[in-house]
XYZ file of C-alpha atoms in Angstrom:
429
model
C -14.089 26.865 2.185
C -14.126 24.687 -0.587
C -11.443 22.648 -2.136
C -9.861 23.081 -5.246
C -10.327 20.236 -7.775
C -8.249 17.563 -7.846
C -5.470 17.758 -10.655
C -6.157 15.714 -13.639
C -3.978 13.894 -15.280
C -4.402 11.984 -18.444
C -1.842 9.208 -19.166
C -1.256 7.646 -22.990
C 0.662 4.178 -22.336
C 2.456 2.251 -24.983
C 0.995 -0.452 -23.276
C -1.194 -1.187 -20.560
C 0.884 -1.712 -17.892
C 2.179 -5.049 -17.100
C 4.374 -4.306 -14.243
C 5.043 -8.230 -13.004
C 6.289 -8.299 -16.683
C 8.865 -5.325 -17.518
C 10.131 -2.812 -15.343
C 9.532 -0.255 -17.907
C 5.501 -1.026 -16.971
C 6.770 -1.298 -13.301
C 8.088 2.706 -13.402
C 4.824 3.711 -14.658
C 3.332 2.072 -12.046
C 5.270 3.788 -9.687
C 4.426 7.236 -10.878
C 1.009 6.580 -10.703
C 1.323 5.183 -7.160
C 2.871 8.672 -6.680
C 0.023 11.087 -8.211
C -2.625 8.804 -6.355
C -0.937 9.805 -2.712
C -1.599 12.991 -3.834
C -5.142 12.688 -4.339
C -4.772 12.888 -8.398
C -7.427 12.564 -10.109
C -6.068 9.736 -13.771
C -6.969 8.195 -16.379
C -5.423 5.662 -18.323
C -5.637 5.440 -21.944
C -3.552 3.176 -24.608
C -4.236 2.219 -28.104
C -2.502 -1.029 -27.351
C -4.848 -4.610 -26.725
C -4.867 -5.667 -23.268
C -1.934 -8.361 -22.338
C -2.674 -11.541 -19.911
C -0.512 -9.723 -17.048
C -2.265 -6.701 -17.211
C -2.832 -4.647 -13.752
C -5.873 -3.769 -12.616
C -5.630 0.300 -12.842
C -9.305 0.472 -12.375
C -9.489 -1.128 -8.900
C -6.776 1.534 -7.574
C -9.242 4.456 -8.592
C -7.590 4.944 -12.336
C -9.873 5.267 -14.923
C -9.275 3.004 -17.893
C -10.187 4.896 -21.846
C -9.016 2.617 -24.656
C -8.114 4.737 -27.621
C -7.482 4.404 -31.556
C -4.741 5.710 -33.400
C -5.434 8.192 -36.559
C -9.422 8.701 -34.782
C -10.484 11.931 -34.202
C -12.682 10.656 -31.582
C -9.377 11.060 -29.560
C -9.963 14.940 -30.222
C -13.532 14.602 -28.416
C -12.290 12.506 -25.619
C -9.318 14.932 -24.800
C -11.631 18.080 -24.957
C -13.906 16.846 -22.924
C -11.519 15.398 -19.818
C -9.432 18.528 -20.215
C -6.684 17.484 -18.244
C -3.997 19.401 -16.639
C -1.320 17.248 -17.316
C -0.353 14.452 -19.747
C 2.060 11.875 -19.630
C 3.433 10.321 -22.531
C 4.445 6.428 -21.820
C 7.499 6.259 -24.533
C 8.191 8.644 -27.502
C 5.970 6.903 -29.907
C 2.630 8.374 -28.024
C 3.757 11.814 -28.125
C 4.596 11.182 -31.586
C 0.921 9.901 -32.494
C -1.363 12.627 -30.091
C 1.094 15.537 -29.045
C -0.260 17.298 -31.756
C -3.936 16.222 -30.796
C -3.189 17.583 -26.933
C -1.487 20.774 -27.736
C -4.200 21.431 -30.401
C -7.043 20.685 -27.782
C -5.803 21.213 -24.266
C -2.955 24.180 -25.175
C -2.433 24.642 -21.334
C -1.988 20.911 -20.224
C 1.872 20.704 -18.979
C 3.116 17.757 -21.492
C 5.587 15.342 -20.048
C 7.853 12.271 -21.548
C 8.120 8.856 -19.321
C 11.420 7.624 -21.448
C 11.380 4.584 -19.946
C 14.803 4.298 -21.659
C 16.601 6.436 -24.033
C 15.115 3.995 -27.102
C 18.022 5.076 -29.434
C 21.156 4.311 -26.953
C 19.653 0.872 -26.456
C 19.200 0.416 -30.211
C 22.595 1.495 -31.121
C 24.514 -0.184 -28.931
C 22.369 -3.739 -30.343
C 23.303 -2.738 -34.048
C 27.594 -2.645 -32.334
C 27.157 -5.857 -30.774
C 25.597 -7.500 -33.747
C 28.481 -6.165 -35.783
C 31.121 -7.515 -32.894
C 29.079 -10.843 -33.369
C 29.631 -10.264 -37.354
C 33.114 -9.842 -37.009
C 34.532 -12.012 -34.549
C 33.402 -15.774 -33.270
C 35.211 -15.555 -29.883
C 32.094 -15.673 -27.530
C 33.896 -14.355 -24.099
C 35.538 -11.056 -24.548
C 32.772 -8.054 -25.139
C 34.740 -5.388 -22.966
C 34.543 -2.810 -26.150
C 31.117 -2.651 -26.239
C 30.753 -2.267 -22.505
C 32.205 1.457 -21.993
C 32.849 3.951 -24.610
C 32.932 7.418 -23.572
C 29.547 9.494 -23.975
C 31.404 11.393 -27.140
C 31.466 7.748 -29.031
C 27.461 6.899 -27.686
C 26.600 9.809 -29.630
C 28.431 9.603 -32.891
C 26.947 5.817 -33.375
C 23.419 7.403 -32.681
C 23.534 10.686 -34.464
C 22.799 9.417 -37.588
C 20.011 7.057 -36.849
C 16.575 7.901 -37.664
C 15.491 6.774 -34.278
C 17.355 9.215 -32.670
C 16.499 11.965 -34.431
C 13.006 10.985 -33.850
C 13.035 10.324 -29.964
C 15.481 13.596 -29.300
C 12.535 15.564 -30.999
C 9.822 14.241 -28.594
C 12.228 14.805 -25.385
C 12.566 18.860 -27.017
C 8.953 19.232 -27.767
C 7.496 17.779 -24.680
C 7.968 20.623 -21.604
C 9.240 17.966 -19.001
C 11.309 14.743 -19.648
C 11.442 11.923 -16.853
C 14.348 10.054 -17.307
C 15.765 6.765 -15.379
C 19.075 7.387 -15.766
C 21.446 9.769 -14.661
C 24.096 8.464 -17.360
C 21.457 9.078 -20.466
C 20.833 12.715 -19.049
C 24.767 13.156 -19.148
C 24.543 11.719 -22.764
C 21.967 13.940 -23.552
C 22.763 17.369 -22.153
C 26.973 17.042 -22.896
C 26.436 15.783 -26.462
C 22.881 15.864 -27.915
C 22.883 19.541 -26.047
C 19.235 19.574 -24.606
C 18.819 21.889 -21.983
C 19.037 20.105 -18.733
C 16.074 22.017 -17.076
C 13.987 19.551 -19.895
C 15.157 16.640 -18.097
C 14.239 15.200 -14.721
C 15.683 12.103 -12.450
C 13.260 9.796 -11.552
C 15.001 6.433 -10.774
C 12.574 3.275 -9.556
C 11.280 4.067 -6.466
C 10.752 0.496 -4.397
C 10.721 0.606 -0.611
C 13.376 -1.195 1.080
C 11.815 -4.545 2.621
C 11.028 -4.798 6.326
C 11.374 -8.753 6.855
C 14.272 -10.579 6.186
C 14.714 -12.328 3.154
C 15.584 -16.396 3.059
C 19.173 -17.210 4.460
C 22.380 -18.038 2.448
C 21.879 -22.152 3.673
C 18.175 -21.932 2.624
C 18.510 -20.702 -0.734
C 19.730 -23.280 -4.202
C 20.121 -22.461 -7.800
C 21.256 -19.217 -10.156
C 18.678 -17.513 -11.713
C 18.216 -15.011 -14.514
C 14.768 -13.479 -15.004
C 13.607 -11.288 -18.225
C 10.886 -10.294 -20.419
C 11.235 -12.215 -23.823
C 9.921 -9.455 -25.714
C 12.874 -7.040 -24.672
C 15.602 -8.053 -26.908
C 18.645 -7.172 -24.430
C 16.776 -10.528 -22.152
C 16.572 -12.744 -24.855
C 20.344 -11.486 -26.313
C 21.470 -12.546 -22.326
C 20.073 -15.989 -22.897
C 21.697 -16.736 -25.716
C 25.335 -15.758 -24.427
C 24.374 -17.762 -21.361
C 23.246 -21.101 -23.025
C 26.352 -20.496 -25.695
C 29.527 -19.339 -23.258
C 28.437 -18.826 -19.588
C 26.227 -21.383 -18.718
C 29.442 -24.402 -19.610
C 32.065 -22.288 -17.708
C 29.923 -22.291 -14.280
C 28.810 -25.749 -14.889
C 32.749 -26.877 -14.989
C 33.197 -25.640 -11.717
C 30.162 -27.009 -10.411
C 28.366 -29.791 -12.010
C 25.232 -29.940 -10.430
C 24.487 -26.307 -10.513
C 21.380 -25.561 -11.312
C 19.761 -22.221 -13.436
C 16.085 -21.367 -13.951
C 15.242 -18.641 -16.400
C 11.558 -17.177 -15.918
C 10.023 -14.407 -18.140
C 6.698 -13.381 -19.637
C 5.747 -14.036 -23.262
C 8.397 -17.066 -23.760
C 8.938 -17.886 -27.308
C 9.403 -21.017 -28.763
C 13.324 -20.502 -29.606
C 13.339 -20.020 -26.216
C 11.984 -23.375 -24.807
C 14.285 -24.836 -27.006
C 16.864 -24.225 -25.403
C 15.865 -25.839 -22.293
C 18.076 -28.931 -21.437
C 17.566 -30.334 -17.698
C 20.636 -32.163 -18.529
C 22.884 -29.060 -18.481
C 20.734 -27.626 -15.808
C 19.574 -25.369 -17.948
C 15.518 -24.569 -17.265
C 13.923 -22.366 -18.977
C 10.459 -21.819 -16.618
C 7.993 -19.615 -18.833
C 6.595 -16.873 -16.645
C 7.351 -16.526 -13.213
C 3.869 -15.792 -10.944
C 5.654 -13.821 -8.234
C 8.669 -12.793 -9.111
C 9.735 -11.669 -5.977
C 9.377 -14.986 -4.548
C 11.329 -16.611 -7.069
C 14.268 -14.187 -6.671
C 14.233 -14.956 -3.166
C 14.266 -18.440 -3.057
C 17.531 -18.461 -5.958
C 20.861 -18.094 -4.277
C 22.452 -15.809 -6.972
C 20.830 -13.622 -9.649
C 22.696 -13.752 -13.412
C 22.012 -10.846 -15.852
C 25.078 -10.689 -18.441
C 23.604 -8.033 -20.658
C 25.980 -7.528 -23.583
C 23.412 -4.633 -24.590
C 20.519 -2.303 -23.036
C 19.768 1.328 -21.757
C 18.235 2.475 -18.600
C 18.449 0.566 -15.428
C 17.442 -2.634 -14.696
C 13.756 -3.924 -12.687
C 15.527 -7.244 -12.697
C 18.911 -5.916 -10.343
C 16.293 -3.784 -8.659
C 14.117 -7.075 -7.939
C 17.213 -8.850 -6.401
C 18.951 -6.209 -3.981
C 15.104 -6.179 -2.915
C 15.037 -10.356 -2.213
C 18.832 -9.906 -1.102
C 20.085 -11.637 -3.911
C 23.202 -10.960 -5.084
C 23.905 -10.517 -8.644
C 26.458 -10.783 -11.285
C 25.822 -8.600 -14.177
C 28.142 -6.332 -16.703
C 28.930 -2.874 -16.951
C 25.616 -2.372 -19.346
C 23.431 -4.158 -16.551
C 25.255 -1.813 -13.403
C 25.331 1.649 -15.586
C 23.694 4.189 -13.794
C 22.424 2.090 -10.954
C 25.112 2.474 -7.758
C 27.409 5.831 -8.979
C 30.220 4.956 -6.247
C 28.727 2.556 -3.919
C 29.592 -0.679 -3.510
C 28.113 -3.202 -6.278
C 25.571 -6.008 -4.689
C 27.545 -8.885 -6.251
C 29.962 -8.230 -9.320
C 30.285 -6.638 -12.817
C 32.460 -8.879 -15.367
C 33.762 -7.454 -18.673
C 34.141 -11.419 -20.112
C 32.353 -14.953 -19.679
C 35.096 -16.229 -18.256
C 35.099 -13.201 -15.145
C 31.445 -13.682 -15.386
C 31.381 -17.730 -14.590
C 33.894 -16.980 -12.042
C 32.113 -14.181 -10.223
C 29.058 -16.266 -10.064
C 31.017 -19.669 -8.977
C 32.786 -17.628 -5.825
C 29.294 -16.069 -4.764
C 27.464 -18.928 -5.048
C 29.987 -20.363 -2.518
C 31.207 -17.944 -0.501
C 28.943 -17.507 2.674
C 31.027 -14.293 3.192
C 31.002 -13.052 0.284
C 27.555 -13.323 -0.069
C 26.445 -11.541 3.036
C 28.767 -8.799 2.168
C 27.349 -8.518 -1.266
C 23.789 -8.943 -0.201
C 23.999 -5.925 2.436
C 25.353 -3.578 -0.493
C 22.217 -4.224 -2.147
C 20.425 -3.032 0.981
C 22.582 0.014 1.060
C 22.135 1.080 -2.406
C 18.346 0.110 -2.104
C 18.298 3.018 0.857
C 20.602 5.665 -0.770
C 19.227 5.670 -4.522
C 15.610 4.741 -4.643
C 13.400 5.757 -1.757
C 9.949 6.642 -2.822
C 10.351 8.907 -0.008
C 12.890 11.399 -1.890
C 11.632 10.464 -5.717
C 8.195 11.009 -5.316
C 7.874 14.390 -3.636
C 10.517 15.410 -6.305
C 8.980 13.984 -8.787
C 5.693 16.324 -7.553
C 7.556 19.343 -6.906
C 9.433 19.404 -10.321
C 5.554 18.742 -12.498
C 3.834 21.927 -9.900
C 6.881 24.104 -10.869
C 7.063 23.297 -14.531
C 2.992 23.964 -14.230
C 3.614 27.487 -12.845
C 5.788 28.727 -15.187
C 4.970 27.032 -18.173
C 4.942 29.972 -20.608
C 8.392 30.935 -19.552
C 9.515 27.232 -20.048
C 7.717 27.255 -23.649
C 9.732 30.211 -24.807
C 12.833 29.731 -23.225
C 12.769 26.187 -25.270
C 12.702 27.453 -28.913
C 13.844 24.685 -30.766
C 10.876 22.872 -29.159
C 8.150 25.035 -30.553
C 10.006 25.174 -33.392
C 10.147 21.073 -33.539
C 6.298 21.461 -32.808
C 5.141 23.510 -35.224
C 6.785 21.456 -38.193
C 5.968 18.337 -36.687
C 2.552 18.669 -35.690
C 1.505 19.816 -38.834
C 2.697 17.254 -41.153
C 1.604 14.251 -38.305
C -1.712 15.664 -38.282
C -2.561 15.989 -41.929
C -0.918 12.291 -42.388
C -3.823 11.326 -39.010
C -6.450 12.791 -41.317
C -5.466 11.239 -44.624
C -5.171 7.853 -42.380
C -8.402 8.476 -40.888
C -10.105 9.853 -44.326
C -8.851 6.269 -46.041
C -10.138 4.104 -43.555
C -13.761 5.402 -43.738
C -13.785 4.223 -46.981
């Protein structure tokens, strides 16, 4: 009896994945980790250049297509590979070749990797640089840190980006999202239908050895992609308000602050004087984390969940964070450290863990806890597989039942694909 061919699935990153970067390139990872176990048969195609932390897709069996945008050689490619299901890495690439799929490969189940909800992120930066605007005093940003999903949406609605992102999520027939608080947002007050929208958290595997003791470990650390502008925002309130508070308490505390594609206002800022080291890019992350004592992320802004928190219940570093960097990542458990609404709470928090022996362990087997109950490959992935083979089965239902999609579609496609050709017409010439 022979088999039946392996499914094919094409995947159009952003970016080529970079996962010891961002955990944005870390998810997709994961996913594909996930359609390789079951025998998947992927390729890998981005517009993007290649970055210096770039993985190696090819030597896990993942074919690797680089593509152009506004090139109808995309048209040829995607005919030919007729896959039967693509992923979208972030809104933008179903914004640029959804029309090229659907027109080409009608049948191929289309699905959205948000990453996160791009809009939330980007409103919530535009509030706290009108907070900034409006007020000098450094410490207090509890306003910003929990409005009620009602109040998220009227500071999106209006935004362009929005409008744009909400009508990829509709027009795609599947939606992965990272957080359970953005699919809330989304279904309550941007009213997509939930059955558009899927859960798919990171998915790490708890560790089996033990990480370093509390006597072995020195130093706070923070550790961030400088690109993502929630990371670099962190710094900054750090350096300013954070960073003086803890180094009151203890003078010859010590902070290293690692991430890819370090700037040069970044660098600046380092001062071995304060204790204040700003490292560049950290080779293993993981071994970094573990070696640090106590993890620092005061986000003031961001969506999703955060790689970084992820990285240090893994390493069994406890972390101080604020209600932006805990949102959707422990529902009623037990937090692996402490979220602070001020600097002052936040300085303290990290002071008393730093410490506290105690405290520490307690803190640092709540990350193992949470680790366990929330992001198991073991539950995510077969989900993750299930939801795609029953979205695949009934996908004409699914198309009908979501109107304003088509609807979205039709207008949409249209107008993107005569701007592709009038792109692709004037650079011939």
């Amino acid at each position: 009896m022979t088999q039946p061919p392996a499914t094919k699935v094409l995947v159009i990153g952003y970016v080529w994945p970079e996962p010891r970067s961002s955990a944005a390139s870390g998810h997709v990872m994961q996913i594909l980790d996930t359609f390789l176990q079951q025998g998947w048969d992927i390729t890998f195609s981005s517009p993007a250049g290649t970055g210096e932390h770039r993985a190696d897709l090819t030597s896990l069996g993942i074919r690797e297509v680089p593509i152009e945008l506004n090139n109808s050689s995309f048209d040829t490619f995607v005919s030919e590979l007729a896959p039967d299901i693509v992923l979208f890495d972030q809104f933008m690439m179903e914004e640029q070749f959804g029309w090229r799929v659907e027109k080409h490969c009608p049948d191929a189940l289309r699905v959205l990797e948000t990453s996160d909800l791009q809009s939330l992120r980007h409103a919530r930066y535009q509030r706290l640089k009108e907070r900034l605007k409006a007020s000098d005093d450094a410490n207090d940003f509890s306003e910003l840190f929990a409005p009620a999903l009602r109040e998220e949406f009227e500071f999106m609605a209006d935004t362009d980006l929005a409008k744009r992102e909400i009508a990829a999520l509709y027009r795609c027939d599947l939606n992965l999202m990272i957080s359970e608080v953005e699919i809330e947002l989304l279904v309550e007050q941007f009213k997509l239908p939930r059955n558009l929208l899927h859960w798919c958290p990171l998915m790490v595997d708890a560790p089996s050895a033990p990480s370093p003791a509390f006597e072995d470990r020195a130093h706070f650390l923070s550790i961030g992609n400088f690109r993502h502008a929630p990371n670099w925002d962190a710094v900054l309130w750090m350096k300013t308000m954070i960073w003086p508070l803890i180094r009151a308490q203890l003078p010859e505390a010590q902070l290293h602050i690692y991430g890819a594609y370090t700037p040069p206002k970044a660098t600046a800022l380092h001062n071995a004087a304060q204790g204040f080291h700003v490292m560049n890019w950290a080779e293993d992350a993981l071994q970094v984390m573990s070696a640090a004592r106590v993890c620092l992320a005061p986000l003031r802004f961001g969506a999703g969940i955060k790689g970084k928190i992820v990285d240090a219940m893994l390493c069994g570093t406890p972390n101080v964070t604020t209600p932006i960097g805990a949102e959707a990542m422990h529902r009623e458990q037990p937090w692996p450290g402490a979220v602070t609404q001020t600097a002052r709470e936040f300085a303290d928090c990290a002071v008393r863990l730093y410490k506290d022996k105690d405290l520490w362990m307690s803190a640092q087997s709540h990350g193992q806890i949470l680790l366990a109950e929330r992001y198991q490959p073991s539950i995510h992935g077969p989900a993750l597989i299930e939801k795609l083979l029953y979205c695949q089965q009934h996908l004409a239902q699914l198309r009908r039942d979501n109107f304003t999609g088509s609807m979205l579609r039709h207008h949409h496609h249209k107008s993107t694909q005569y701007m592709a050709q009038w792109i692709e017409a004037k650079n011939r010439h």
